[in-house]
Amino acid sequence: MDYIDKKILQNSAQQEKDEFIKAVFSLIVENESGVLSRVIGLFAGRGYNIESLTVAPVDDCGRKSRINILTSGTPMVINQIKEQLNKQIPVYQVVNLCQQGPYVARELALIKVVSKGSERAEALNLADAFRAQVVDASVDSLVFELTGKTEKIDAFVDLLRPLGLVELSRTGIAAIGRGCQTI
């Protein structure tokens, strides 16, 4: 192997280390004031981006909550985020679902379309194809509810844009590992 081949291999290995990957962190935390602020502060303080965030109580007593965070970064940054989240108090558990194994992730979107005539009919046909529900309707507007993978919602939104999409509200993803394993 000559010098140029070694350099090409080194550059290729470095590019793999620098590539951005997505991570879905699921955290079990104490359900008390300030916990979410501390978790978000960790991301903000280090310049990590949160692409999506959901949080809600998950036990019968309402003492524990689950936070789902979608983020991206180099593998090194993702590992740093996990280590920093594990140091937070009162965080009971942190799992990167992307590394744990197969998982299910869904989000909900409410999409308002203002249109009449053929555009309105086309929006309703698209909603039928995507299995979106009409949750509000008036003479001039429709509000669709769609639950599914982020890519499905993105595709539906893109198709509705030329048909009068005027407002969009998305929840961010809720995620859980597949199979018997729990966090």
PDB file of C-alpha atoms in Angstrom:
ATOM      1  CA  MET A   1       0.000   0.000   0.000  1.00  0.00           C
ATOM      2  CA  ASP A   2       1.531   3.269  -1.050  1.00  0.00           C
ATOM      3  CA  TYR A   3       1.326   6.659   0.620  1.00  0.00           C
ATOM      4  CA  ILE A   4      -1.678   7.846  -1.439  1.00  0.00           C
ATOM      5  CA  ASP A   5      -3.716   4.705  -0.634  1.00  0.00           C
ATOM      6  CA  LYS A   6      -3.002   5.172   3.086  1.00  0.00           C
ATOM      7  CA  LYS A   7      -4.092   8.813   2.896  1.00  0.00           C
ATOM      8  CA  ILE A   8      -7.312   7.850   1.100  1.00  0.00           C
ATOM      9  CA  LEU A   9      -8.096   5.242   3.763  1.00  0.00           C
ATOM     10  CA  GLN A  10      -7.352   7.741   6.566  1.00  0.00           C
ATOM     11  CA  ASN A  11      -9.600  10.371   4.965  1.00  0.00           C
ATOM     12  CA  SER A  12     -12.360   7.807   4.461  1.00  0.00           C
ATOM     13  CA  ALA A  13     -12.162   6.707   8.112  1.00  0.00           C
ATOM     14  CA  GLN A  14     -12.217  10.351   9.276  1.00  0.00           C
ATOM     15  CA  GLN A  15     -15.275  11.108   7.110  1.00  0.00           C
ATOM     16  CA  GLU A  16     -17.120   8.174   8.698  1.00  0.00           C
ATOM     17  CA  LYS A  17     -16.331   9.587  12.165  1.00  0.00           C
ATOM     18  CA  ASP A  18     -17.548  13.057  11.128  1.00  0.00           C
ATOM     19  CA  GLU A  19     -20.830  11.928   9.534  1.00  0.00           C
ATOM     20  CA  PHE A  20     -23.979  13.051  11.289  1.00  0.00           C
ATOM     21  CA  ILE A  21     -26.267  10.369  12.603  1.00  0.00           C
ATOM     22  CA  LYS A  22     -29.702  10.641  14.199  1.00  0.00           C
ATOM     23  CA  ALA A  23     -30.371   9.562  17.760  1.00  0.00           C
ATOM     24  CA  VAL A  24     -33.649   9.077  19.607  1.00  0.00           C
ATOM     25  CA  PHE A  25     -33.066   9.392  23.342  1.00  0.00           C
ATOM     26  CA  SER A  26     -35.751   8.165  25.721  1.00  0.00           C
ATOM     27  CA  LEU A  27     -35.313   9.297  29.301  1.00  0.00           C
ATOM     28  CA  ILE A  28     -37.223   8.310  32.425  1.00  0.00           C
ATOM     29  CA  VAL A  29     -37.125  11.279  34.800  1.00  0.00           C
ATOM     30  CA  GLU A  30     -38.714  12.448  38.032  1.00  0.00           C
ATOM     31  CA  ASN A  31     -41.876  14.391  37.216  1.00  0.00           C
ATOM     32  CA  GLU A  32     -41.011  17.623  39.003  1.00  0.00           C
ATOM     33  CA  SER A  33     -40.554  21.233  38.040  1.00  0.00           C
ATOM     34  CA  GLY A  34     -37.221  22.146  36.489  1.00  0.00           C
ATOM     35  CA  VAL A  35     -36.251  18.706  35.142  1.00  0.00           C
ATOM     36  CA  LEU A  36     -37.148  19.529  31.546  1.00  0.00           C
ATOM     37  CA  SER A  37     -35.369  22.857  31.875  1.00  0.00           C
ATOM     38  CA  ARG A  38     -32.171  21.134  33.036  1.00  0.00           C
ATOM     39  CA  VAL A  39     -32.305  18.623  30.174  1.00  0.00           C
ATOM     40  CA  ILE A  40     -32.880  21.351  27.605  1.00  0.00           C
ATOM     41  CA  GLY A  41     -30.194  23.483  29.233  1.00  0.00           C
ATOM     42  CA  LEU A  42     -27.722  20.661  28.708  1.00  0.00           C
ATOM     43  CA  PHE A  43     -28.418  20.725  24.977  1.00  0.00           C
ATOM     44  CA  ALA A  44     -28.405  24.521  24.737  1.00  0.00           C
ATOM     45  CA  GLY A  45     -25.249  24.937  26.796  1.00  0.00           C
ATOM     46  CA  ARG A  46     -23.242  22.639  24.558  1.00  0.00           C
ATOM     47  CA  GLY A  47     -24.753  23.716  21.247  1.00  0.00           C
ATOM     48  CA  TYR A  48     -26.559  20.429  20.569  1.00  0.00           C
ATOM     49  CA  ASN A  49     -29.693  20.723  18.450  1.00  0.00           C
ATOM     50  CA  ILE A  50     -33.036  19.233  19.514  1.00  0.00           C
ATOM     51  CA  GLU A  51     -35.037  18.348  16.395  1.00  0.00           C
ATOM     52  CA  SER A  52     -38.029  17.025  18.311  1.00  0.00           C
ATOM     53  CA  LEU A  53     -39.051  16.789  21.969  1.00  0.00           C
ATOM     54  CA  THR A  54     -42.004  15.168  23.715  1.00  0.00           C
ATOM     55  CA  VAL A  55     -42.657  14.690  27.420  1.00  0.00           C
ATOM     56  CA  ALA A  56     -45.520  13.257  29.484  1.00  0.00           C
ATOM     57  CA  PRO A  57     -46.108  11.334  32.728  1.00  0.00           C
ATOM     58  CA  VAL A  58     -45.848   7.562  32.278  1.00  0.00           C
ATOM     59  CA  ASP A  59     -46.732   5.973  35.628  1.00  0.00           C
ATOM     60  CA  ASP A  60     -50.023   5.716  37.542  1.00  0.00           C
ATOM     61  CA  CYS A  61     -48.870   8.068  40.293  1.00  0.00           C
ATOM     62  CA  GLY A  62     -47.587  10.730  37.891  1.00  0.00           C
ATOM     63  CA  ARG A  63     -44.177  10.735  39.589  1.00  0.00           C
ATOM     64  CA  LYS A  64     -42.175   9.691  36.539  1.00  0.00           C
ATOM     65  CA  SER A  65     -42.187  11.154  33.049  1.00  0.00           C
ATOM     66  CA  ARG A  66     -40.739  10.007  29.782  1.00  0.00           C
ATOM     67  CA  ILE A  67     -38.881  12.458  27.567  1.00  0.00           C
ATOM     68  CA  ASN A  68     -38.226  11.591  23.915  1.00  0.00           C
ATOM     69  CA  ILE A  69     -35.573  13.675  22.190  1.00  0.00           C
ATOM     70  CA  LEU A  70     -34.650  13.435  18.512  1.00  0.00           C
ATOM     71  CA  THR A  71     -31.229  14.895  17.817  1.00  0.00           C
ATOM     72  CA  SER A  72     -28.328  14.429  15.443  1.00  0.00           C
ATOM     73  CA  GLY A  73     -24.570  14.713  15.590  1.00  0.00           C
ATOM     74  CA  THR A  74     -21.369  12.825  15.006  1.00  0.00           C
ATOM     75  CA  PRO A  75     -21.103   9.493  16.840  1.00  0.00           C
ATOM     76  CA  MET A  76     -18.758  11.192  19.323  1.00  0.00           C
ATOM     77  CA  VAL A  77     -21.312  13.963  20.032  1.00  0.00           C
ATOM     78  CA  ILE A  78     -24.132  11.431  20.427  1.00  0.00           C
ATOM     79  CA  ASN A  79     -22.070   9.526  22.995  1.00  0.00           C
ATOM     80  CA  GLN A  80     -21.283  12.795  24.816  1.00  0.00           C
ATOM     81  CA  ILE A  81     -24.985  13.661  24.949  1.00  0.00           C
ATOM     82  CA  LYS A  82     -25.834  10.255  26.435  1.00  0.00           C
ATOM     83  CA  GLU A  83     -23.076  10.564  29.048  1.00  0.00           C
ATOM     84  CA  GLN A  84     -24.203  14.063  30.003  1.00  0.00           C
ATOM     85  CA  LEU A  85     -27.869  13.003  30.234  1.00  0.00           C
ATOM     86  CA  ASN A  86     -26.896  10.122  32.529  1.00  0.00           C
ATOM     87  CA  LYS A  87     -25.277  12.648  34.891  1.00  0.00           C
ATOM     88  CA  GLN A  88     -28.468  14.707  35.218  1.00  0.00           C
ATOM     89  CA  ILE A  89     -30.440  14.457  38.447  1.00  0.00           C
ATOM     90  CA  PRO A  90     -33.187  13.171  38.660  1.00  0.00           C
ATOM     91  CA  VAL A  91     -32.818  11.200  35.420  1.00  0.00           C
ATOM     92  CA  TYR A  92     -33.377   7.505  36.166  1.00  0.00           C
ATOM     93  CA  GLN A  93     -32.551   6.030  32.765  1.00  0.00           C
ATOM     94  CA  VAL A  94     -31.293   7.135  29.366  1.00  0.00           C
ATOM     95  CA  VAL A  95     -31.517   4.973  26.261  1.00  0.00           C
ATOM     96  CA  ASN A  96     -30.550   5.791  22.691  1.00  0.00           C
ATOM     97  CA  LEU A  97     -33.249   3.802  20.917  1.00  0.00           C
ATOM     98  CA  CYS A  98     -31.267   3.902  17.662  1.00  0.00           C
ATOM     99  CA  GLN A  99     -28.475   1.929  19.362  1.00  0.00           C
ATOM    100  CA  GLN A 100     -30.701  -0.295  21.486  1.00  0.00           C
ATOM    101  CA  GLY A 101     -32.351  -2.055  18.555  1.00  0.00           C
ATOM    102  CA  PRO A 102     -35.604  -1.837  16.628  1.00  0.00           C
ATOM    103  CA  TYR A 103     -38.055   0.780  17.840  1.00  0.00           C
ATOM    104  CA  VAL A 104     -41.356   2.376  16.899  1.00  0.00           C
ATOM    105  CA  ALA A 105     -41.555   6.170  16.515  1.00  0.00           C
ATOM    106  CA  ARG A 106     -44.670   8.140  15.654  1.00  0.00           C
ATOM    107  CA  GLU A 107     -45.832  11.721  15.720  1.00  0.00           C
ATOM    108  CA  LEU A 108     -49.121  13.525  15.350  1.00  0.00           C
ATOM    109  CA  ALA A 109     -49.779  16.521  13.116  1.00  0.00           C
ATOM    110  CA  LEU A 110     -52.703  18.908  12.794  1.00  0.00           C
ATOM    111  CA  ILE A 111     -52.778  20.546   9.384  1.00  0.00           C
ATOM    112  CA  LYS A 112     -55.074  23.416   8.373  1.00  0.00           C
ATOM    113  CA  VAL A 113     -55.940  23.878   4.711  1.00  0.00           C
ATOM    114  CA  VAL A 114     -57.923  26.817   3.356  1.00  0.00           C
ATOM    115  CA  SER A 115     -59.311  26.043  -0.083  1.00  0.00           C
ATOM    116  CA  LYS A 116     -62.447  25.635  -2.173  1.00  0.00           C
ATOM    117  CA  GLY A 117     -63.587  23.674  -5.188  1.00  0.00           C
ATOM    118  CA  SER A 118     -61.221  21.234  -6.845  1.00  0.00           C
ATOM    119  CA  GLU A 119     -58.339  21.991  -4.463  1.00  0.00           C
ATOM    120  CA  ARG A 120     -60.559  21.142  -1.487  1.00  0.00           C
ATOM    121  CA  ALA A 121     -61.650  17.893  -3.153  1.00  0.00           C
ATOM    122  CA  GLU A 122     -58.030  17.014  -3.929  1.00  0.00           C
ATOM    123  CA  ALA A 123     -57.025  17.689  -0.294  1.00  0.00           C
ATOM    124  CA  LEU A 124     -59.797  15.342   0.881  1.00  0.00           C
ATOM    125  CA  ASN A 125     -58.656  12.650  -1.589  1.00  0.00           C
ATOM    126  CA  LEU A 126     -55.085  12.948  -0.306  1.00  0.00           C
ATOM    127  CA  ALA A 127     -56.324  12.718   3.275  1.00  0.00           C
ATOM    128  CA  ASP A 128     -58.131   9.515   2.372  1.00  0.00           C
ATOM    129  CA  ALA A 129     -55.002   8.063   0.769  1.00  0.00           C
ATOM    130  CA  PHE A 130     -52.883   8.953   3.837  1.00  0.00           C
ATOM    131  CA  ARG A 131     -55.634   7.873   6.280  1.00  0.00           C
ATOM    132  CA  ALA A 132     -55.779  11.357   7.800  1.00  0.00           C
ATOM    133  CA  GLN A 133     -58.891  12.328   9.737  1.00  0.00           C
ATOM    134  CA  VAL A 134     -60.858  15.535   9.210  1.00  0.00           C
ATOM    135  CA  VAL A 135     -61.210  16.912  12.760  1.00  0.00           C
ATOM    136  CA  ASP A 136     -62.672  20.304  11.817  1.00  0.00           C
ATOM    137  CA  ALA A 137     -64.388  21.567   8.701  1.00  0.00           C
ATOM    138  CA  SER A 138     -65.960  24.822   7.564  1.00  0.00           C
ATOM    139  CA  VAL A 139     -67.042  26.155   4.193  1.00  0.00           C
ATOM    140  CA  ASP A 140     -63.526  27.475   3.527  1.00  0.00           C
ATOM    141  CA  SER A 141     -61.222  25.355   5.686  1.00  0.00           C
ATOM    142  CA  LEU A 142     -60.317  21.843   6.809  1.00  0.00           C
ATOM    143  CA  VAL A 143     -58.180  20.620   9.699  1.00  0.00           C
ATOM    144  CA  PHE A 144     -56.608  17.203   9.224  1.00  0.00           C
ATOM    145  CA  GLU A 145     -55.183  14.985  11.933  1.00  0.00           C
ATOM    146  CA  LEU A 146     -52.466  12.563  10.837  1.00  0.00           C
ATOM    147  CA  THR A 147     -50.479  10.152  12.979  1.00  0.00           C
ATOM    148  CA  GLY A 148     -47.515   8.206  11.674  1.00  0.00           C
ATOM    149  CA  LYS A 149     -43.850   8.203  10.860  1.00  0.00           C
ATOM    150  CA  THR A 150     -42.220  11.565  10.353  1.00  0.00           C
ATOM    151  CA  GLU A 151     -41.588  10.778   6.676  1.00  0.00           C
ATOM    152  CA  LYS A 152     -45.289  10.058   6.096  1.00  0.00           C
ATOM    153  CA  ILE A 153     -46.298  13.357   7.676  1.00  0.00           C
ATOM    154  CA  ASP A 154     -43.628  15.217   5.675  1.00  0.00           C
ATOM    155  CA  ALA A 155     -44.967  13.711   2.435  1.00  0.00           C
ATOM    156  CA  PHE A 156     -48.581  14.614   3.278  1.00  0.00           C
ATOM    157  CA  VAL A 157     -47.608  18.172   4.208  1.00  0.00           C
ATOM    158  CA  ASP A 158     -45.614  18.607   0.983  1.00  0.00           C
ATOM    159  CA  LEU A 159     -48.612  17.484  -1.093  1.00  0.00           C
ATOM    160  CA  LEU A 160     -50.985  19.837   0.756  1.00  0.00           C
ATOM    161  CA  ARG A 161     -48.792  22.957   0.379  1.00  0.00           C
ATOM    162  CA  PRO A 162     -50.037  23.843  -3.139  1.00  0.00           C
ATOM    163  CA  LEU A 163     -53.626  23.072  -2.076  1.00  0.00           C
ATOM    164  CA  GLY A 164     -53.875  25.838   0.518  1.00  0.00           C
ATOM    165  CA  LEU A 165     -51.952  24.649   3.582  1.00  0.00           C
ATOM    166  CA  VAL A 166     -51.906  27.657   5.921  1.00  0.00           C
ATOM    167  CA  GLU A 167     -50.970  26.255   9.349  1.00  0.00           C
ATOM    168  CA  LEU A 168     -49.206  23.225  10.792  1.00  0.00           C
ATOM    169  CA  SER A 169     -48.766  21.919  14.333  1.00  0.00           C
ATOM    170  CA  ARG A 170     -46.670  18.805  15.069  1.00  0.00           C
ATOM    171  CA  THR A 171     -46.074  16.982  18.341  1.00  0.00           C
ATOM    172  CA  GLY A 172     -42.589  15.644  17.752  1.00  0.00           C
ATOM    173  CA  ILE A 173     -41.948  11.941  17.995  1.00  0.00           C
ATOM    174  CA  ALA A 174     -42.989   9.541  20.714  1.00  0.00           C
ATOM    175  CA  ALA A 175     -40.834   6.428  20.603  1.00  0.00           C
ATOM    176  CA  ILE A 176     -40.574   3.044  22.284  1.00  0.00           C
ATOM    177  CA  GLY A 177     -38.379  -0.029  21.748  1.00  0.00           C
ATOM    178  CA  ARG A 178     -39.862  -3.081  20.065  1.00  0.00           C
ATOM    179  CA  GLY A 179     -40.117  -6.458  21.743  1.00  0.00           C
ATOM    180  CA  CYS A 180     -39.927  -7.378  25.440  1.00  0.00           C
ATOM    181  CA  GLN A 181     -37.026  -5.092  26.384  1.00  0.00           C
ATOM    182  CA  THR A 182     -37.945  -1.976  28.411  1.00  0.00           C
ATOM    183  CA  ILE A 183     -36.110   1.041  29.701  1.00  0.00           C
TER     184      ILE A 183
END
